[in-house]
Coordinates of C-alpha atoms in Angstrom, one line a residue:
M1 CA 9.4 16.3 -20.7
S2 CA 12.7 14.8 -21.2
T3 CA 13.1 11.4 -23.3
Y4 CA 15.1 9.9 -20.0
K5 CA 11.6 10.6 -18.2
N6 CA 9.3 9.1 -20.7
M7 CA 11.8 6.1 -21.0
M8 CA 11.8 5.2 -17.2
L9 CA 8.1 5.7 -16.3
P10 CA 6.4 2.7 -17.7
A11 CA 9.3 0.6 -16.4
M12 CA 9.0 2.3 -12.8
S13 CA 5.2 2.0 -13.1
N14 CA 5.7 -1.9 -14.1
I15 CA 8.0 -2.5 -11.4
L16 CA 5.4 -1.0 -8.6
A17 CA 2.3 -2.8 -10.2
E18 CA 4.5 -6.5 -10.6
N19 CA 5.3 -5.2 -6.6
K20 CA 1.3 -4.9 -5.8
I21 CA 1.4 -1.3 -5.4
P22 CA -2.2 0.1 -5.5
L23 CA -2.7 1.7 -8.6
K24 CA -3.7 5.1 -6.8
T25 CA 0.2 4.7 -5.6
I26 CA 1.4 4.4 -8.8
M27 CA -0.5 7.2 -10.1
D28 CA 0.5 9.8 -8.0
R29 CA 4.2 8.6 -8.3
V30 CA 4.0 9.3 -11.7
G31 CA 1.9 12.5 -11.3
H32 CA -1.2 11.7 -12.9
S33 CA -4.6 11.8 -12.0
D34 CA -6.7 9.5 -14.2
S35 CA -6.1 6.1 -13.7
E36 CA -7.2 5.5 -17.5
V37 CA -3.8 7.0 -18.4
T38 CA -1.3 5.2 -16.0
N39 CA -3.4 2.0 -16.9
S40 CA -3.5 2.2 -20.7
I41 CA -0.1 4.0 -21.7
Y42 CA 2.2 3.4 -18.5
T43 CA 1.3 0.2 -17.1
H44 CA 1.1 -3.1 -19.2
V45 CA 0.9 -7.1 -18.3
T46 CA 4.7 -8.4 -17.6
K47 CA 5.9 -11.9 -18.2
N48 CA 6.3 -12.2 -14.4
M49 CA 2.2 -11.0 -13.9
K50 CA 1.7 -13.9 -16.4
D51 CA 3.9 -16.3 -14.6
E52 CA 2.3 -15.6 -11.1
A53 CA -1.2 -15.7 -12.5
I54 CA -0.5 -18.9 -13.8
N55 CA 0.8 -20.4 -10.1
V56 CA -1.7 -18.9 -8.4
L57 CA -4.2 -20.9 -10.7
D58 CA -2.3 -23.8 -10.3
K59 CA -2.3 -23.7 -6.6
V60 CA -6.0 -23.2 -6.5
M61 CA -6.9 -26.2 -9.3
K62 CA -4.7 -28.5 -6.9
K63 CA -6.8 -27.9 -3.8
I64 CA -10.1 -28.4 -5.8
F65 CA -8.4 -31.6 -7.8

């Protein structure tokens, strides 16, 4: 596997995950048959994901309180 491909797979996986693409689809795109490999090595929690989680919680809390 080329160095370029090694560098691009995690970035591509994160872009897809940030855009709510299902894990199975990401696995297919990067050529994995095991979700553990995709989750543990290629997909990471990004700042955008953290920000979105905070926004969702803020919206829910505003409805409650």
